[in-house]
């Protein structure tokens, strides 16, 4: 195997205590590619989730912090030592049932978790991503928000302010008889200001992702299908303030705000038709892989460092040709440090024997590396 120079950011050491089914674990990954193999339910995904936590300040599974504490224990602690641009950063997240979560960088606790997001860029591809295609627009908006949050520290503030104003406006619309038109005007202006920022950054993101997305889909599918991304928003027809005034009577009847960026959606199209309706499971999986790999390349381009790439059970629903194409794409791309899970060591060994990188294959069993 050829030994490549590690990227400008990579994990050197991970320590996990009482996180989900992991009682105690120490991981010294390869600088480029680490493969975690083992049967389902042994803790491979939980190990990736610990890495996700250190980058995104929360679990990828949607569980609360306390729900991530190992059964029967009072706390969890996840700690990572990273090589970052020639220096070393130590990031830790601890949560006690009684006291809540403390997130630290080099032993200094963050006052705002949003200040950390983007410091250790990360992209995760997992079976849960199928919700981006199969579920409502809320899932796709959440995806867009998570990507932009790593690129723009002020973006989540705009999303939060918009959500608060929207909640207040909807509450007023439920009782029109006591509605304050002065307050409504203030809320509409707040919504419009935040919406312009959210709309602009989402529009730019989809535009920036599109060429990378098309490139990766073509590489994995060998050009068998044509795909593209499209961003749908009410604000394409004008500023939100004017739209709110136009829809006021309808909103009063419905008792909620019927227009705005909370209704935006991302369309994933296969030959100009929604992939959800037309695509096979393999095509849908290919589209999700292309989307996340495009995200990784965009983060690298914008942040100047390749993100960590977590690949959880990515071979499911792909035919062998697409699996081989995917491995080829990964092995020849200037991606950052990669963590890959699979249930079959035989499959991993057969797929990676031609990868021109240093890599490790580790077995996970019962929340431990054996």
mmCIF file of C-alpha atoms in Angstrom:
data_model
loop_
_atom_site.group_PDB
_atom_site.id
_atom_site.type_symbol
_atom_site.label_atom_id
_atom_site.label_comp_id
_atom_site.label_asym_id
_atom_site.label_seq_id
_atom_site.Cartn_x
_atom_site.Cartn_y
_atom_site.Cartn_z
ATOM 1 C CA UNK A 1 0.000 0.000 0.000
ATOM 2 C CA UNK A 2 1.195 3.508 -0.793
ATOM 3 C CA UNK A 3 1.509 5.841 2.194
ATOM 4 C CA UNK A 4 -0.129 9.187 1.400
ATOM 5 C CA UNK A 5 0.381 12.390 3.324
ATOM 6 C CA UNK A 6 -2.521 12.926 5.757
ATOM 7 C CA UNK A 7 -4.932 15.781 5.170
ATOM 8 C CA UNK A 8 -4.701 19.109 6.990
ATOM 9 C CA UNK A 9 -7.211 17.807 9.549
ATOM 10 C CA UNK A 10 -7.509 14.288 10.903
ATOM 11 C CA UNK A 11 -8.348 12.443 14.098
ATOM 12 C CA UNK A 12 -5.314 11.080 15.951
ATOM 13 C CA UNK A 13 -7.027 9.510 18.971
ATOM 14 C CA UNK A 14 -10.577 8.958 20.209
ATOM 15 C CA UNK A 15 -11.631 8.025 23.739
ATOM 16 C CA UNK A 16 -15.234 7.000 24.459
ATOM 17 C CA UNK A 17 -16.722 6.202 27.877
ATOM 18 C CA UNK A 18 -20.365 5.182 28.512
ATOM 19 C CA UNK A 19 -21.663 6.413 25.143
ATOM 20 C CA UNK A 20 -24.604 4.306 23.955
ATOM 21 C CA UNK A 21 -23.382 0.677 24.017
ATOM 22 C CA UNK A 22 -19.703 1.664 24.271
ATOM 23 C CA UNK A 23 -18.544 1.280 27.881
ATOM 24 C CA UNK A 24 -14.921 2.159 27.229
ATOM 25 C CA UNK A 25 -13.001 2.371 23.975
ATOM 26 C CA UNK A 26 -9.740 3.829 22.679
ATOM 27 C CA UNK A 27 -9.306 4.303 18.925
ATOM 28 C CA UNK A 28 -6.083 5.175 17.078
ATOM 29 C CA UNK A 29 -7.280 5.429 13.467
ATOM 30 C CA UNK A 30 -5.257 5.457 10.274
ATOM 31 C CA UNK A 31 -4.560 8.962 9.011
ATOM 32 C CA UNK A 32 -6.534 8.232 5.822
ATOM 33 C CA UNK A 33 -8.885 5.226 5.973
ATOM 34 C CA UNK A 34 -10.185 3.204 8.910
ATOM 35 C CA UNK A 35 -12.643 0.343 8.316
ATOM 36 C CA UNK A 36 -14.823 -0.859 11.184
ATOM 37 C CA UNK A 37 -16.277 -4.323 10.648
ATOM 38 C CA UNK A 38 -18.650 -6.411 12.749
ATOM 39 C CA UNK A 39 -22.182 -7.738 12.982
ATOM 40 C CA UNK A 40 -25.178 -5.444 13.292
ATOM 41 C CA UNK A 41 -25.749 -4.003 16.756
ATOM 42 C CA UNK A 42 -22.140 -4.345 17.918
ATOM 43 C CA UNK A 43 -21.416 -0.595 18.043
ATOM 44 C CA UNK A 44 -19.909 0.402 14.672
ATOM 45 C CA UNK A 45 -22.485 3.113 14.044
ATOM 46 C CA UNK A 46 -22.288 4.297 17.663
ATOM 47 C CA UNK A 47 -18.561 4.804 17.210
ATOM 48 C CA UNK A 48 -19.195 6.946 14.136
ATOM 49 C CA UNK A 49 -21.860 8.803 16.104
ATOM 50 C CA UNK A 50 -19.263 9.693 18.751
ATOM 51 C CA UNK A 51 -17.208 11.340 15.990
ATOM 52 C CA UNK A 52 -20.299 13.105 14.686
ATOM 53 C CA UNK A 53 -20.967 14.420 18.189
ATOM 54 C CA UNK A 54 -17.515 16.003 18.431
ATOM 55 C CA UNK A 55 -18.067 17.902 15.173
ATOM 56 C CA UNK A 56 -21.785 18.740 15.276
ATOM 57 C CA UNK A 57 -22.375 18.939 19.067
ATOM 58 C CA UNK A 58 -25.209 16.400 18.949
ATOM 59 C CA UNK A 59 -25.949 12.809 18.059
ATOM 60 C CA UNK A 60 -26.733 12.008 14.433
ATOM 61 C CA UNK A 61 -29.479 9.637 15.583
ATOM 62 C CA UNK A 62 -31.774 12.343 16.949
ATOM 63 C CA UNK A 63 -31.450 11.115 20.539
ATOM 64 C CA UNK A 64 -31.115 13.654 23.333
ATOM 65 C CA UNK A 65 -27.794 13.908 25.151
ATOM 66 C CA UNK A 66 -29.067 12.030 28.192
ATOM 67 C CA UNK A 67 -30.493 9.266 26.004
ATOM 68 C CA UNK A 68 -26.949 8.651 24.716
ATOM 69 C CA UNK A 69 -25.684 7.752 28.197
ATOM 70 C CA UNK A 70 -24.978 4.025 28.485
ATOM 71 C CA UNK A 71 -27.736 2.130 30.292
ATOM 72 C CA UNK A 72 -27.125 2.030 34.039
ATOM 73 C CA UNK A 73 -24.456 4.768 33.988
ATOM 74 C CA UNK A 74 -24.611 8.396 35.142
ATOM 75 C CA UNK A 75 -22.566 10.094 32.426
ATOM 76 C CA UNK A 76 -20.805 9.778 29.099
ATOM 77 C CA UNK A 77 -17.531 11.323 27.924
ATOM 78 C CA UNK A 78 -16.280 11.486 24.337
ATOM 79 C CA UNK A 79 -12.865 13.026 23.702
ATOM 80 C CA UNK A 80 -10.944 13.439 20.467
ATOM 81 C CA UNK A 81 -7.426 14.637 19.709
ATOM 82 C CA UNK A 82 -7.141 16.135 16.221
ATOM 83 C CA UNK A 83 -4.325 17.304 14.009
ATOM 84 C CA UNK A 84 -5.578 20.630 12.622
ATOM 85 C CA UNK A 85 -3.452 22.748 10.270
ATOM 86 C CA UNK A 86 -0.168 21.736 11.822
ATOM 87 C CA UNK A 87 -1.355 22.019 15.428
ATOM 88 C CA UNK A 88 -3.284 19.891 17.862
ATOM 89 C CA UNK A 89 -6.829 20.394 19.112
ATOM 90 C CA UNK A 90 -8.488 18.431 21.909
ATOM 91 C CA UNK A 91 -12.291 18.448 21.815
ATOM 92 C CA UNK A 92 -14.492 16.774 24.407
ATOM 93 C CA UNK A 93 -18.172 16.383 25.141
ATOM 94 C CA UNK A 94 -19.422 15.155 28.486
ATOM 95 C CA UNK A 95 -22.967 14.738 29.708
ATOM 96 C CA UNK A 96 -24.179 13.802 33.208
ATOM 97 C CA UNK A 97 -27.764 12.866 33.926
ATOM 98 C CA UNK A 98 -27.884 15.414 36.746
ATOM 99 C CA UNK A 99 -25.948 18.319 35.197
ATOM 100 C CA UNK A 100 -26.408 18.196 31.439
ATOM 101 C CA UNK A 101 -23.823 18.642 28.668
ATOM 102 C CA UNK A 102 -20.452 20.395 28.703
ATOM 103 C CA UNK A 103 -18.606 20.850 25.415
ATOM 104 C CA UNK A 104 -14.933 21.857 25.518
ATOM 105 C CA UNK A 105 -12.137 22.802 23.163
ATOM 106 C CA UNK A 106 -8.659 22.531 24.685
ATOM 107 C CA UNK A 107 -10.231 22.374 28.192
ATOM 108 C CA UNK A 108 -12.204 25.610 27.644
ATOM 109 C CA UNK A 109 -15.980 25.221 27.711
ATOM 110 C CA UNK A 110 -18.029 26.767 24.919
ATOM 111 C CA UNK A 111 -20.678 29.285 25.869
ATOM 112 C CA UNK A 112 -22.449 28.770 22.537
ATOM 113 C CA UNK A 113 -22.285 25.420 20.750
ATOM 114 C CA UNK A 114 -22.895 27.182 17.429
ATOM 115 C CA UNK A 115 -19.394 28.666 17.757
ATOM 116 C CA UNK A 116 -17.901 25.166 17.436
ATOM 117 C CA UNK A 117 -19.779 23.925 14.365
ATOM 118 C CA UNK A 118 -17.507 24.138 11.323
ATOM 119 C CA UNK A 119 -14.294 23.924 13.317
ATOM 120 C CA UNK A 120 -14.078 20.154 12.637
ATOM 121 C CA UNK A 121 -16.007 19.800 9.352
ATOM 122 C CA UNK A 122 -17.657 16.437 8.848
ATOM 123 C CA UNK A 123 -19.921 14.622 6.395
ATOM 124 C CA UNK A 124 -21.771 11.460 7.370
ATOM 125 C CA UNK A 125 -23.464 9.044 4.966
ATOM 126 C CA UNK A 126 -25.768 6.522 6.638
ATOM 127 C CA UNK A 127 -28.960 4.515 6.025
ATOM 128 C CA UNK A 128 -30.869 7.270 7.860
ATOM 129 C CA UNK A 129 -30.180 9.561 4.886
ATOM 130 C CA UNK A 130 -32.974 7.806 2.995
ATOM 131 C CA UNK A 131 -35.290 10.230 4.837
ATOM 132 C CA UNK A 132 -33.882 13.032 2.664
ATOM 133 C CA UNK A 133 -35.621 11.385 -0.284
ATOM 134 C CA UNK A 134 -38.583 9.576 1.276
ATOM 135 C CA UNK A 135 -39.799 12.000 3.947
ATOM 136 C CA UNK A 136 -41.269 15.516 3.885
ATOM 137 C CA UNK A 137 -39.547 18.756 2.933
ATOM 138 C CA UNK A 138 -38.654 19.291 6.581
ATOM 139 C CA UNK A 139 -35.951 16.623 6.255
ATOM 140 C CA UNK A 140 -34.439 18.317 3.214
ATOM 141 C CA UNK A 141 -34.549 21.753 4.884
ATOM 142 C CA UNK A 142 -32.803 20.224 7.890
ATOM 143 C CA UNK A 143 -30.143 18.855 5.573
ATOM 144 C CA UNK A 144 -29.575 22.234 3.911
ATOM 145 C CA UNK A 145 -29.374 23.892 7.321
ATOM 146 C CA UNK A 146 -26.787 21.414 8.577
ATOM 147 C CA UNK A 147 -24.524 21.998 5.574
ATOM 148 C CA UNK A 148 -24.723 25.788 5.687
ATOM 149 C CA UNK A 149 -24.140 25.792 9.455
ATOM 150 C CA UNK A 150 -20.632 24.407 8.887
ATOM 151 C CA UNK A 151 -19.902 27.196 6.407
ATOM 152 C CA UNK A 152 -21.581 30.198 8.024
ATOM 153 C CA UNK A 153 -21.686 30.703 11.795
ATOM 154 C CA UNK A 154 -24.431 33.342 11.561
ATOM 155 C CA UNK A 155 -26.807 31.203 9.537
ATOM 156 C CA UNK A 156 -28.331 29.197 12.395
ATOM 157 C CA UNK A 157 -29.041 32.439 14.247
ATOM 158 C CA UNK A 158 -31.134 33.607 11.293
ATOM 159 C CA UNK A 159 -32.969 30.263 11.176
ATOM 160 C CA UNK A 160 -33.636 30.430 14.935
ATOM 161 C CA UNK A 161 -34.887 34.022 14.816
ATOM 162 C CA UNK A 162 -37.158 33.133 11.904
ATOM 163 C CA UNK A 163 -38.571 30.153 13.797
ATOM 164 C CA UNK A 164 -39.352 32.222 16.880
ATOM 165 C CA UNK A 165 -41.086 34.954 14.901
ATOM 166 C CA UNK A 166 -43.029 32.325 12.926
ATOM 167 C CA UNK A 167 -44.186 30.663 16.145
ATOM 168 C CA UNK A 168 -45.414 33.997 17.523
ATOM 169 C CA UNK A 169 -47.208 34.850 14.287
ATOM 170 C CA UNK A 170 -48.957 31.481 14.145
ATOM 171 C CA UNK A 171 -50.039 31.856 17.753
ATOM 172 C CA UNK A 172 -51.620 35.214 16.921
ATOM 173 C CA UNK A 173 -53.395 33.785 13.881
ATOM 174 C CA UNK A 174 -55.138 31.205 16.054
ATOM 175 C CA UNK A 175 -56.999 33.994 17.850
ATOM 176 C CA UNK A 176 -57.749 36.619 15.192
ATOM 177 C CA UNK A 177 -60.187 38.497 17.467
ATOM 178 C CA UNK A 178 -57.374 39.628 19.756
ATOM 179 C CA UNK A 179 -54.815 40.078 16.967
ATOM 180 C CA UNK A 180 -52.522 43.113 17.330
ATOM 181 C CA UNK A 181 -51.871 44.560 13.896
ATOM 182 C CA UNK A 182 -48.924 46.612 15.195
ATOM 183 C CA UNK A 183 -47.251 43.484 16.567
ATOM 184 C CA UNK A 184 -48.124 41.587 13.385
ATOM 185 C CA UNK A 185 -46.338 44.237 11.330
ATOM 186 C CA UNK A 186 -43.232 43.926 13.510
ATOM 187 C CA UNK A 187 -43.279 40.133 13.220
ATOM 188 C CA UNK A 188 -43.721 40.292 9.454
ATOM 189 C CA UNK A 189 -40.687 42.566 9.160
ATOM 190 C CA UNK A 190 -38.626 40.212 11.355
ATOM 191 C CA UNK A 191 -39.703 37.220 9.288
ATOM 192 C CA UNK A 192 -38.895 38.988 6.035
ATOM 193 C CA UNK A 193 -35.434 40.069 7.183
ATOM 194 C CA UNK A 194 -34.467 36.564 8.354
ATOM 195 C CA UNK A 195 -36.096 34.894 5.353
ATOM 196 C CA UNK A 196 -34.064 36.937 2.880
ATOM 197 C CA UNK A 197 -30.846 35.720 4.517
ATOM 198 C CA UNK A 198 -31.977 32.086 4.713
ATOM 199 C CA UNK A 199 -33.297 32.079 1.143
ATOM 200 C CA UNK A 200 -30.134 33.654 -0.256
ATOM 201 C CA UNK A 201 -27.790 31.201 1.433
ATOM 202 C CA UNK A 202 -29.862 28.139 0.595
ATOM 203 C CA UNK A 203 -30.088 29.235 -3.039
ATOM 204 C CA UNK A 204 -26.324 29.726 -3.197
ATOM 205 C CA UNK A 205 -25.654 26.360 -1.561
ATOM 206 C CA UNK A 206 -27.786 24.429 -4.061
ATOM 207 C CA UNK A 207 -26.092 26.272 -6.917
ATOM 208 C CA UNK A 208 -22.632 25.465 -5.522
ATOM 209 C CA UNK A 209 -23.453 21.802 -4.827
ATOM 210 C CA UNK A 210 -24.979 21.069 -8.228
ATOM 211 C CA UNK A 211 -21.854 20.615 -10.391
ATOM 212 C CA UNK A 212 -20.160 18.388 -7.788
ATOM 213 C CA UNK A 213 -23.382 16.419 -7.341
ATOM 214 C CA UNK A 214 -23.711 15.752 -11.047
ATOM 215 C CA UNK A 215 -20.041 14.764 -11.270
ATOM 216 C CA UNK A 216 -20.212 12.187 -8.483
ATOM 217 C CA UNK A 217 -23.500 10.699 -9.670
ATOM 218 C CA UNK A 218 -22.072 10.240 -13.157
ATOM 219 C CA UNK A 219 -18.910 8.597 -11.783
ATOM 220 C CA UNK A 220 -20.817 6.110 -9.611
ATOM 221 C CA UNK A 221 -23.496 5.307 -12.204
ATOM 222 C CA UNK A 222 -21.098 5.492 -15.174
ATOM 223 C CA UNK A 223 -23.307 8.112 -16.782
ATOM 224 C CA UNK A 224 -26.373 5.897 -17.074
ATOM 225 C CA UNK A 225 -28.804 8.556 -15.798
ATOM 226 C CA UNK A 226 -29.101 12.335 -15.758
ATOM 227 C CA UNK A 227 -29.701 14.088 -12.435
ATOM 228 C CA UNK A 228 -29.896 17.573 -11.029
ATOM 229 C CA UNK A 229 -30.883 19.559 -7.945
ATOM 230 C CA UNK A 230 -33.569 22.246 -7.853
ATOM 231 C CA UNK A 231 -34.482 24.604 -5.015
ATOM 232 C CA UNK A 232 -38.155 25.459 -4.558
ATOM 233 C CA UNK A 233 -39.137 28.497 -2.490
ATOM 234 C CA UNK A 234 -42.036 30.906 -2.264
ATOM 235 C CA UNK A 235 -39.471 33.723 -2.199
ATOM 236 C CA UNK A 236 -38.608 33.132 -5.838
ATOM 237 C CA UNK A 237 -41.792 35.087 -6.566
ATOM 238 C CA UNK A 238 -40.757 38.099 -4.467
ATOM 239 C CA UNK A 239 -39.795 39.300 -1.004
ATOM 240 C CA UNK A 240 -41.539 37.683 1.961
ATOM 241 C CA UNK A 241 -43.023 40.928 3.304
ATOM 242 C CA UNK A 242 -45.160 41.378 0.181
ATOM 243 C CA UNK A 243 -46.095 37.684 0.165
ATOM 244 C CA UNK A 244 -47.247 37.854 3.807
ATOM 245 C CA UNK A 245 -49.521 40.766 3.021
ATOM 246 C CA UNK A 246 -50.980 38.963 0.017
ATOM 247 C CA UNK A 247 -51.650 35.801 2.008
ATOM 248 C CA UNK A 248 -52.971 37.470 5.186
ATOM 249 C CA UNK A 249 -56.654 36.611 4.627
ATOM 250 C CA UNK A 250 -55.784 33.019 3.776
ATOM 251 C CA UNK A 251 -53.492 32.765 6.818
ATOM 252 C CA UNK A 252 -56.283 33.997 9.091
ATOM 253 C CA UNK A 253 -58.606 31.339 7.714
ATOM 254 C CA UNK A 254 -55.988 28.606 8.000
ATOM 255 C CA UNK A 255 -54.721 29.894 11.366
ATOM 256 C CA UNK A 256 -51.082 29.496 10.350
ATOM 257 C CA UNK A 257 -48.536 31.187 8.080
ATOM 258 C CA UNK A 258 -48.833 29.599 4.660
ATOM 259 C CA UNK A 259 -45.859 31.193 2.919
ATOM 260 C CA UNK A 260 -42.183 31.565 3.765
ATOM 261 C CA UNK A 261 -38.869 29.729 3.869
ATOM 262 C CA UNK A 262 -40.335 27.178 6.312
ATOM 263 C CA UNK A 263 -42.036 25.729 3.214
ATOM 264 C CA UNK A 264 -38.877 25.557 1.053
ATOM 265 C CA UNK A 265 -37.866 22.267 -0.477
ATOM 266 C CA UNK A 266 -34.962 20.668 -2.297
ATOM 267 C CA UNK A 267 -35.916 18.642 -5.363
ATOM 268 C CA UNK A 268 -33.680 15.691 -6.281
ATOM 269 C CA UNK A 269 -34.482 14.913 -9.887
ATOM 270 C CA UNK A 270 -33.713 11.886 -12.048
ATOM 271 C CA UNK A 271 -34.285 12.580 -15.737
ATOM 272 C CA UNK A 272 -36.416 15.589 -14.649
ATOM 273 C CA UNK A 273 -38.664 13.474 -12.396
ATOM 274 C CA UNK A 274 -38.538 13.279 -8.583
ATOM 275 C CA UNK A 275 -36.259 10.412 -7.569
ATOM 276 C CA UNK A 276 -38.759 9.526 -4.825
ATOM 277 C CA UNK A 277 -41.358 8.538 -7.419
ATOM 278 C CA UNK A 278 -39.226 7.202 -10.231
ATOM 279 C CA UNK A 279 -35.927 5.897 -8.887
ATOM 280 C CA UNK A 280 -35.017 2.380 -7.843
ATOM 281 C CA UNK A 281 -33.458 1.796 -4.423
ATOM 282 C CA UNK A 282 -30.037 1.634 -6.062
ATOM 283 C CA UNK A 283 -30.581 4.908 -7.899
ATOM 284 C CA UNK A 284 -31.822 6.586 -4.728
ATOM 285 C CA UNK A 285 -28.775 5.352 -2.812
ATOM 286 C CA UNK A 286 -26.496 6.574 -5.611
ATOM 287 C CA UNK A 287 -28.131 9.996 -5.481
ATOM 288 C CA UNK A 288 -27.626 10.258 -1.714
ATOM 289 C CA UNK A 289 -23.981 9.218 -2.047
ATOM 290 C CA UNK A 290 -23.440 11.789 -4.791
ATOM 291 C CA UNK A 291 -25.101 14.495 -2.700
ATOM 292 C CA UNK A 292 -22.942 13.802 0.362
ATOM 293 C CA UNK A 293 -19.709 13.482 -1.625
ATOM 294 C CA UNK A 294 -20.572 16.789 -3.299
ATOM 295 C CA UNK A 295 -21.053 18.263 0.169
ATOM 296 C CA UNK A 296 -17.605 16.986 1.213
ATOM 297 C CA UNK A 297 -15.916 18.560 -1.807
ATOM 298 C CA UNK A 298 -17.742 21.856 -1.309
ATOM 299 C CA UNK A 299 -16.738 21.999 2.373
ATOM 300 C CA UNK A 300 -13.142 21.327 1.382
ATOM 301 C CA UNK A 301 -13.255 24.080 -1.235
ATOM 302 C CA UNK A 302 -14.864 26.665 1.036
ATOM 303 C CA UNK A 303 -13.098 25.869 4.327
ATOM 304 C CA UNK A 304 -9.690 25.002 2.938
ATOM 305 C CA UNK A 305 -9.568 21.618 4.670
ATOM 306 C CA UNK A 306 -11.239 18.330 3.718
ATOM 307 C CA UNK A 307 -13.905 17.202 6.200
ATOM 308 C CA UNK A 308 -13.952 13.898 8.002
ATOM 309 C CA UNK A 309 -16.048 11.464 5.950
ATOM 310 C CA UNK A 310 -18.107 8.867 7.825
ATOM 311 C CA UNK A 311 -19.472 6.086 5.605
ATOM 312 C CA UNK A 312 -21.918 3.875 7.493
ATOM 313 C CA UNK A 313 -23.179 0.730 5.741
ATOM 314 C CA UNK A 314 -22.941 2.395 2.340
ATOM 315 C CA UNK A 315 -22.889 -0.764 0.198
ATOM 316 C CA UNK A 316 -26.470 -1.794 0.946
ATOM 317 C CA UNK A 317 -28.846 -1.567 -2.068
ATOM 318 C CA UNK A 318 -25.991 -0.975 -4.530
ATOM 319 C CA UNK A 319 -25.144 -3.496 -7.241
ATOM 320 C CA UNK A 320 -21.545 -4.683 -7.315
ATOM 321 C CA UNK A 321 -20.624 -2.464 -10.256
ATOM 322 C CA UNK A 322 -21.762 0.659 -8.431
ATOM 323 C CA UNK A 323 -19.932 -0.502 -5.304
ATOM 324 C CA UNK A 324 -16.707 -0.848 -7.288
ATOM 325 C CA UNK A 325 -17.286 2.531 -8.943
ATOM 326 C CA UNK A 326 -17.844 4.106 -5.526
ATOM 327 C CA UNK A 327 -14.635 2.634 -4.123
ATOM 328 C CA UNK A 328 -12.814 3.917 -7.192
ATOM 329 C CA UNK A 329 -14.234 7.407 -6.679
ATOM 330 C CA UNK A 330 -13.261 7.435 -3.025
ATOM 331 C CA UNK A 331 -9.757 6.070 -3.613
ATOM 332 C CA UNK A 332 -8.941 8.582 -6.353
ATOM 333 C CA UNK A 333 -10.505 11.663 -4.741
ATOM 334 C CA UNK A 334 -8.685 14.183 -2.562
ATOM 335 C CA UNK A 335 -11.057 13.474 0.308
ATOM 336 C CA UNK A 336 -10.150 13.818 3.963
ATOM 337 C CA UNK A 337 -9.865 11.116 6.611
ATOM 338 C CA UNK A 338 -12.443 8.377 6.068
ATOM 339 C CA UNK A 339 -14.188 6.009 8.477
ATOM 340 C CA UNK A 340 -16.109 3.161 6.829
ATOM 341 C CA UNK A 341 -18.314 0.510 8.438
ATOM 342 C CA UNK A 342 -19.458 -2.804 7.009
ATOM 343 C CA UNK A 343 -20.746 -6.097 8.350
ATOM 344 C CA UNK A 344 -18.429 -8.183 6.143
ATOM 345 C CA UNK A 345 -14.656 -8.209 6.575
ATOM 346 C CA UNK A 346 -14.352 -10.424 3.505
ATOM 347 C CA UNK A 347 -16.117 -7.817 1.378
ATOM 348 C CA UNK A 348 -13.970 -5.007 2.789
ATOM 349 C CA UNK A 349 -10.751 -6.917 2.108
ATOM 350 C CA UNK A 350 -11.807 -7.743 -1.453
ATOM 351 C CA UNK A 351 -12.820 -4.155 -2.233
ATOM 352 C CA UNK A 352 -9.872 -2.361 -0.678
ATOM 353 C CA UNK A 353 -6.943 -4.445 -1.868
ATOM 354 C CA UNK A 354 -6.344 -1.973 -4.717
ATOM 355 C CA UNK A 355 -6.799 1.212 -2.680
ATOM 356 C CA UNK A 356 -3.594 3.243 -2.819
ATOM 357 C CA UNK A 357 -3.788 4.376 0.788
ATOM 358 C CA UNK A 358 -2.653 3.234 4.174
ATOM 359 C CA UNK A 359 -5.676 1.797 5.959
ATOM 360 C CA UNK A 360 -6.695 -0.153 9.036
ATOM 361 C CA UNK A 361 -9.410 -2.781 9.376
ATOM 362 C CA UNK A 362 -10.702 -3.103 12.962
ATOM 363 C CA UNK A 363 -13.378 -5.410 14.342
ATOM 364 C CA UNK A 364 -16.025 -3.992 16.665
ATOM 365 C CA UNK A 365 -17.822 -6.358 19.014
ATOM 366 C CA UNK A 366 -19.969 -5.502 22.025
ATOM 367 C CA UNK A 367 -18.932 -1.859 21.929
ATOM 368 C CA UNK A 368 -15.227 -2.744 21.932
ATOM 369 C CA UNK A 369 -12.463 -3.014 19.362
ATOM 370 C CA UNK A 370 -11.270 -6.619 19.462
#
